[in-house]
Every structure is written in C-alpha cells, then in structure tokens.
Coordinates of C-alpha atoms and ligand atoms in Angstrom, one line a residue:
X8 CA 147.2 140.8 10.4
X9 CA 148.3 141.6 5.9
X10 CA 151.0 143.6 6.1
X11 CA 152.1 143.5 9.6
X12 CA 155.8 143.1 9.9
X13 CA 156.3 139.8 12.0
X14 CA 158.3 139.9 15.3
X15 CA 161.9 138.8 13.9
X16 CA 161.4 139.9 10.8
X17 CA 164.2 141.9 9.2
X18 CA 163.0 144.3 6.6
X19 CA 164.2 145.4 3.7
X20 CA 161.4 148.3 2.1
X21 CA 163.1 147.7 -1.4
X22 CA 161.8 144.6 -1.6
X23 CA 158.7 145.7 -1.0
X24 CA 155.5 146.4 -3.8
X25 CA 154.4 149.7 -2.8
X26 CA 151.6 148.7 -5.4
X27 CA 150.8 145.9 -4.2
X28 CA 147.4 145.8 -4.2
X29 CA 146.6 142.1 -2.4
X30 CA 144.8 141.1 -4.9
X31 CA 141.4 143.7 -5.7
X32 CA 141.4 144.5 -9.0
X33 CA 140.9 148.2 -9.1
X34 CA 139.8 151.1 -7.2
X35 CA 135.8 150.2 -7.3
X36 CA 136.5 146.1 -6.8
X37 CA 137.7 148.0 -3.0
X38 CA 134.9 150.7 -3.1
X39 CA 132.6 148.9 -1.2
X40 CA 134.7 147.0 1.6
X41 CA 136.2 150.4 2.5
X42 CA 133.2 152.2 2.8
X43 CA 131.5 149.6 5.1
X44 CA 134.8 149.4 7.4
X45 CA 134.5 153.4 7.1
X46 CA 130.6 152.5 8.6
X47 CA 131.7 150.1 10.7
X48 CA 135.4 152.8 12.2
X49 CA 132.4 155.3 13.4
X50 CA 130.4 152.3 15.0
X51 CA 133.2 151.1 17.0
X52 CA 134.1 154.8 17.9
X53 CA 131.0 154.9 19.2
X54 CA 131.4 151.5 21.3
X55 CA 135.5 153.1 22.9
X56 CA 133.9 156.1 23.4
X57 CA 130.9 155.5 25.9
X58 CA 132.9 152.6 27.8
X59 CA 135.1 155.5 28.6
X60 CA 138.3 153.3 29.7
X61 CA 141.1 152.4 27.0
X62 CA 141.9 154.1 23.9
X63 CA 143.6 153.4 20.4
X64 CA 147.4 155.1 18.9
X65 CA 147.6 155.7 15.2
X66 CA 150.9 156.5 14.8
X67 CA 151.5 157.8 10.5
X68 CA 154.7 157.7 8.5
X69 CA 155.7 158.1 5.2
X70 CA 158.3 159.9 3.3
X71 CA 156.9 163.6 1.6
X72 CA 153.6 162.9 0.0
X73 CA 153.3 159.5 1.3
X74 CA 149.7 159.7 1.7
X75 CA 149.7 160.8 5.8
X76 CA 146.6 163.9 5.0
X77 CA 144.9 161.9 2.4
X78 CA 144.9 159.0 4.5
X79 CA 143.5 160.3 7.7
X80 CA 140.6 162.4 5.6
X81 CA 139.7 159.5 4.4
X82 CA 139.4 156.6 6.8
X83 CA 138.8 158.4 9.3
X84 CA 135.6 159.9 8.0
X85 CA 133.3 158.6 9.1
X86 CA 134.2 159.1 12.8
X87 CA 132.4 161.3 14.8
X88 CA 135.7 164.5 15.3
X89 CA 134.3 164.4 19.5
X90 CA 136.6 161.6 20.6
X91 CA 139.1 161.8 17.7
X92 CA 142.3 164.3 17.5
X93 CA 145.1 164.7 15.3
X94 CA 148.4 165.5 16.1
X95 CA 150.9 166.7 13.4
X96 CA 154.8 166.7 14.6
X97 CA 157.1 169.1 13.4
X98 CA 160.4 170.0 14.1
X99 CA 160.2 170.7 18.3
X100 CA 159.5 173.7 19.2
X101 CA 161.9 175.4 21.8
X102 CA 160.2 173.9 24.7
X103 CA 159.8 170.8 23.3
X104 CA 163.6 170.4 23.1
X105 CA 164.4 172.0 26.2
X106 CA 162.9 168.0 27.6
X107 CA 163.1 164.9 26.3
X108 CA 161.6 163.0 22.7
X109 CA 159.0 161.9 25.0
X110 CA 157.9 164.1 26.6
X111 CA 155.9 165.3 23.9
X112 CA 154.3 162.4 22.4
X113 CA 152.7 161.7 26.1
X114 CA 151.1 165.1 26.3
X115 CA 149.8 164.3 22.9
X116 CA 148.7 160.6 24.2
X117 CA 144.9 159.9 23.2
X118 CA 142.3 160.1 26.8
X119 CA 140.5 157.5 27.1
X120 CA 138.1 156.7 24.7
X121 CA 139.6 158.5 22.2
X122 CA 141.3 157.7 19.2
X123 CA 144.4 159.7 18.8
X124 CA 145.9 160.1 15.4
X125 CA 150.1 160.7 15.2
X126 CA 150.9 162.1 12.4
X127 CA 154.6 162.3 11.7
X128 CA 155.6 160.8 15.9
X129 CA 158.2 159.9 18.3
X130 CA 160.0 158.0 15.5
X131 CA 161.5 161.5 14.1
X132 CA 163.6 160.7 16.6
X133 CA 165.5 157.6 14.8
X134 CA 164.1 158.9 10.8
X135 CA 164.8 163.0 10.7
X136 CA 167.1 162.9 13.9
X137 CA 169.4 160.2 12.1
X138 CA 169.5 161.0 8.6
X139 CA 170.3 164.9 9.7
X140 CA 173.3 164.0 12.5
X141 CA 170.9 165.8 14.5
X142 CA 172.8 164.3 17.4
X143 CA 175.3 161.3 17.9
X144 CA 174.8 157.5 16.9
X145 CA 175.3 156.6 20.4
X146 CA 172.2 159.0 21.3
X147 CA 169.9 157.6 18.2
X148 CA 170.8 153.4 18.3
X149 CA 169.3 154.1 22.4
X150 CA 166.2 155.5 21.0
X151 CA 164.5 152.0 19.7
X152 CA 164.8 150.5 23.0
X153 CA 163.3 153.3 24.4
X154 CA 160.6 153.6 22.2
X155 CA 159.6 149.7 22.7
X156 CA 159.7 150.5 26.5
X157 CA 158.3 153.6 26.3
X158 CA 155.0 151.6 23.9
X159 CA 155.1 148.8 27.0
X160 CA 153.5 151.0 28.6
X161 CA 151.3 152.7 26.9
X162 CA 150.1 149.9 25.9
X163 CA 149.6 148.7 29.2
X164 CA 148.0 151.3 30.9
X165 CA 145.3 150.7 28.4
X166 CA 145.9 152.2 24.7
X167 CA 146.2 150.4 21.6
X168 CA 149.0 151.1 19.9
X169 CA 149.2 150.7 15.9
X170 CA 152.0 152.2 13.3
X171 CA 151.7 152.4 9.8
X172 CA 154.2 152.8 7.4
X173 CA 152.7 154.3 4.0
X174 CA 155.2 153.0 1.8
X175 CA 155.5 155.0 -1.8
X176 CA 158.4 154.1 -4.0
X177 CA 160.7 156.9 -5.6
X178 CA 158.7 157.2 -8.5
X179 CA 155.4 158.0 -7.4
X180 CA 157.0 160.3 -5.0
X181 CA 158.0 162.4 -8.0
X182 CA 154.9 162.1 -9.6
X183 CA 153.1 163.3 -6.5
X184 CA 155.7 166.2 -6.5
X185 CA 155.1 167.1 -9.6
X186 CA 151.4 166.8 -9.5
X187 CA 151.5 169.5 -6.9
X188 CA 153.5 171.2 -9.3
X189 CA 151.2 171.3 -12.3
X190 CA 148.0 171.9 -10.1
X191 CA 147.7 175.5 -8.8
X192 CA 145.0 174.4 -5.6
X193 CA 147.8 171.9 -4.5
X194 CA 150.8 173.9 -5.4
X195 CA 151.1 174.7 -2.1
X196 CA 151.5 172.5 -0.5
X197 CA 155.1 171.8 -2.9
X198 CA 157.9 172.1 -0.2
X199 CA 161.3 172.5 -1.6
X200 CA 162.4 171.0 1.2
X201 CA 161.0 168.4 -0.1
X202 CA 163.6 167.6 -3.1
X203 CA 166.6 168.2 -0.3
X204 CA 164.8 165.3 1.2
X205 CA 164.5 163.4 -2.0
X206 CA 168.0 163.2 -1.9
X207 CA 168.5 161.5 1.2
X208 CA 166.1 158.9 -0.5
X209 CA 168.5 156.0 0.5
X210 CA 169.2 157.1 3.8
X211 CA 165.5 157.2 5.0
X212 CA 165.8 154.0 3.3
X213 CA 168.0 152.8 5.4
X214 CA 166.6 154.5 8.4
X215 CA 163.3 153.2 8.3
X216 CA 164.6 149.8 7.1
X217 CA 165.9 150.1 10.6
X218 CA 162.9 151.0 12.4
X219 CA 160.7 148.7 11.2
X220 CA 162.9 145.8 12.2
X221 CA 163.6 146.8 15.5
X222 CA 160.5 148.4 17.0
X223 CA 157.8 145.6 15.7
X224 CA 156.6 144.5 18.6
X225 CA 153.5 142.4 19.8
X226 CA 152.2 145.6 22.1
X227 CA 153.2 148.0 19.1
X228 CA 153.7 146.1 15.8
X229 CA 154.5 148.1 12.8
X230 CA 152.0 147.7 9.6
X231 CA 154.1 148.6 5.8
X232 CA 150.7 149.9 3.8
X233 CA 151.7 149.6 0.4
X234 CA 150.7 153.5 -1.1
X235 CA 151.3 153.7 -4.1
X236 CA 147.6 153.5 -5.0
X237 CA 145.6 154.9 -2.4
X238 CA 142.6 153.5 -2.5
X239 CA 144.3 150.1 -1.3
X240 CA 146.2 151.8 2.0
X241 CA 143.2 153.7 2.7
X242 CA 141.2 149.9 2.8
X243 CA 144.4 148.7 4.3
X244 CA 144.8 150.8 7.8
X245 CA 141.0 151.3 7.9
X246 CA 140.6 147.4 7.8
X247 CA 143.0 146.9 10.1
X248 CA 141.8 149.6 12.5
X249 CA 138.7 148.2 12.3
X250 CA 139.7 144.5 13.4
X251 CA 141.9 145.6 16.2
X252 CA 138.9 147.8 17.6
X253 CA 136.6 144.2 17.4
X254 CA 139.3 142.6 18.9
X255 CA 139.0 145.1 22.0
X256 CA 135.6 144.7 21.6
X257 CA 135.0 147.8 23.4
X258 CA 131.7 147.8 25.7
X259 CA 129.3 150.6 26.7
X260 CA 129.8 150.7 31.0
X261 CA 125.8 149.1 32.0
X262 CA 123.5 151.6 33.2
X263 CA 122.7 152.7 36.4
X264 CA 119.2 153.1 36.8
X265 CA 117.3 150.5 35.4
X266 CA 114.6 152.1 32.6
X267 CA 111.7 150.0 33.2
X268 CA 111.0 152.3 36.2
X269 CA 112.2 155.9 34.9
X270 CA 108.9 157.3 34.2
X271 CA 109.6 160.8 32.4
X272 CA 106.5 163.0 32.4
Ligands
ATP29 P1 153.0 166.9 4.1 O1 153.8 165.8 4.5 O2 152.5 167.2 3.8 O3 154.1 168.2 3.8 P2 154.4 167.5 6.9 O4 154.0 166.0 7.7 O5 156.0 167.7 5.8 O6 153.4 167.2 6.3 P3 155.9 170.4 7.7 O7 155.7 171.1 8.2 O8 155.8 170.0 5.3 O9 154.9 168.7 7.6 O10 157.4 168.7 8.1 C1 157.5 168.4 9.2 C2 159.2 168.9 9.6 O11 159.3 168.3 10.6 C3 158.7 167.0 8.7 O12 160.8 167.5 7.8 C4 159.8 166.4 10.0 O13 161.6 165.2 9.9 C5 160.2 167.4 10.9 N1 160.3 166.9 13.1 C6 159.1 165.7 13.1 N2 159.5 165.3 14.2 C7 160.9 166.1 14.1 C8 161.5 166.3 15.0 N3 161.6 165.5 16.2 N4 163.7 166.4 15.1 C9 163.5 167.1 13.7 N5 162.7 167.1 12.8 C10 161.0 166.8 12.7
MG30 MG1 156.0 168.4 4.4

C-alpha cells in the first residue's frame, strides 16, 4: 500500500515530501473518493462488529499540530460510535508510572469487533522519553524490540495493527501554531509547551526516523502519511483502513435460526 514503510527500509523523514498529494491536484479532486472511503468504512465496521471475533487498532503519532485530532474527526465521521473507542495517552499518571510502559497500552486495546484508535501510544516511550532523557538510553533502546514483540502477540491474538505517522514539515507546524494564536476559537489548543518541543524538532526527527526504521513490521506496519495537506492525509488514512478491513473481510456469524421457519405474530 502507498506510503507503507517496507521492512528493512532506512527512513529519513527529511527526505520525504510532507506536501506530497499523490498526484491529486486539489481537495476537490480527492473529495469524491474520500466520501466513498468514509462510507465504506462505516459498512466494514458494521461487519467487523457483527463478526465479533477480531479487532483493529489504529495508532496515530505526529508532532504537535500534526493533525491527530483532525484525522480522527474526519476519517471516523461515518462510523458507529458503539464500535469505536479513542484513547489519548498523556504523560503517565502515578498509577501508570508504577507499572511497565506497556501496561496502560494493553488495557486500552480494542475489544473484539471494535476499532480502537490510539491518539499517541506506546511509541511516546521511545520518543518524548528519549528526547527528554526520562530513562537511560539502555532502557529505551530495548523498547524497539519489546514493542515489536508485543505488537506481534497482539496481532496473533486477533487485533490488526496499523500505525500512521502524520508527517508535517517545520514550516507547516509554524503556520498551524500561528493559526491557533490568530483564531480565538483555536487559541485553547495552543500550549507554550509546544514551542519548547518545537525547539527540539531535530531530536524528534531522529527519534522518529529510528521508530519508523526499526518498528515497521509485517504484522504492524508504519505508514508515513504526507500531512501538510489535510485532505490528502485524510484520504490516505481512510483508504488504508478500508483496504485493511477489506482484506480482513469480516463476516457476520451464521444465523442460528432458519428465518423461513419463524413466524412473528
Ligand atoms: P494536541 O496535539 O491536541 O495538543 P496532545 O496529544 O499533544 O494533543 P497534550 O495533553 O497536549 O495532548 O499532550 C500530551 C503530552 O503527553 C505530550 O506532550 C506527550 O509527549 C506526553 N506523553 C505521552 N505519553 C508519554 C509518556 N509515556 N511519557 C512522557 N510523556 C508522555
Ligand atoms: Mg499538545
């Protein structure tokens, strides 16, 4: 699938164009396809829910203002909320910090028949944790392999895992942060902490390059989604989820009754 990080590729985000639109001229050119994918996603989710055996996990990672929230809002706009949960991972609570880094992740995995969305994830434990020296390198370095093994088990047990890195460039982040300051309806989203993180742009780049290089596996692939253009970002994420669900081909269980033999008076 497009934008998938193939096993064994050394990723350098600086070499990937965040403004790529995959040949679509503009928003209008992609609109019909996006609407079709969003509708198709609804249909497939219904089948996944009815089948009630497997589930799908969608991991979203990005720099601040990369568009995680907007992606969820648009791509999932057609799905029935009953079969979908979003979990946002913040700095660990006291209870979370008293456990291993995958404890809170395991608890948030989607139940059978559901789509689970992670707004940030266990990858923070090799990103922000690395950039801010929250644990020694000997600890976070082990985590790439621990994560791969964890995701393998998760997928073996019936949860398909898709991971999206929403790729914006530094200029686009500047525009978006400025837009939050300029629009009173968006100012609540602005946090001075975002500026401090922006100072560490290169450190995050390096940490993301490693994540994408080391943790894109056959069972839990990463996708680098060009995300400067929000409409293209939405299209890529929606399309990838739809294709994956089509491949999973969920089927409602066989009826336990013969409908022809039932009379409702
Ligand atoms: P938005 O992009 O809309 O601002 P957000 O995901 O940035 O949403 P915030 O509440 O602003 O939400 O930030 C959550 C913060 O928690 C992030 O800075 C993130 O790096 C941090 N965080 C998440 N997981 C961990 C972790 N395991 N250890 C330390 N910090 C973490
Ligand atoms: Mg934030």
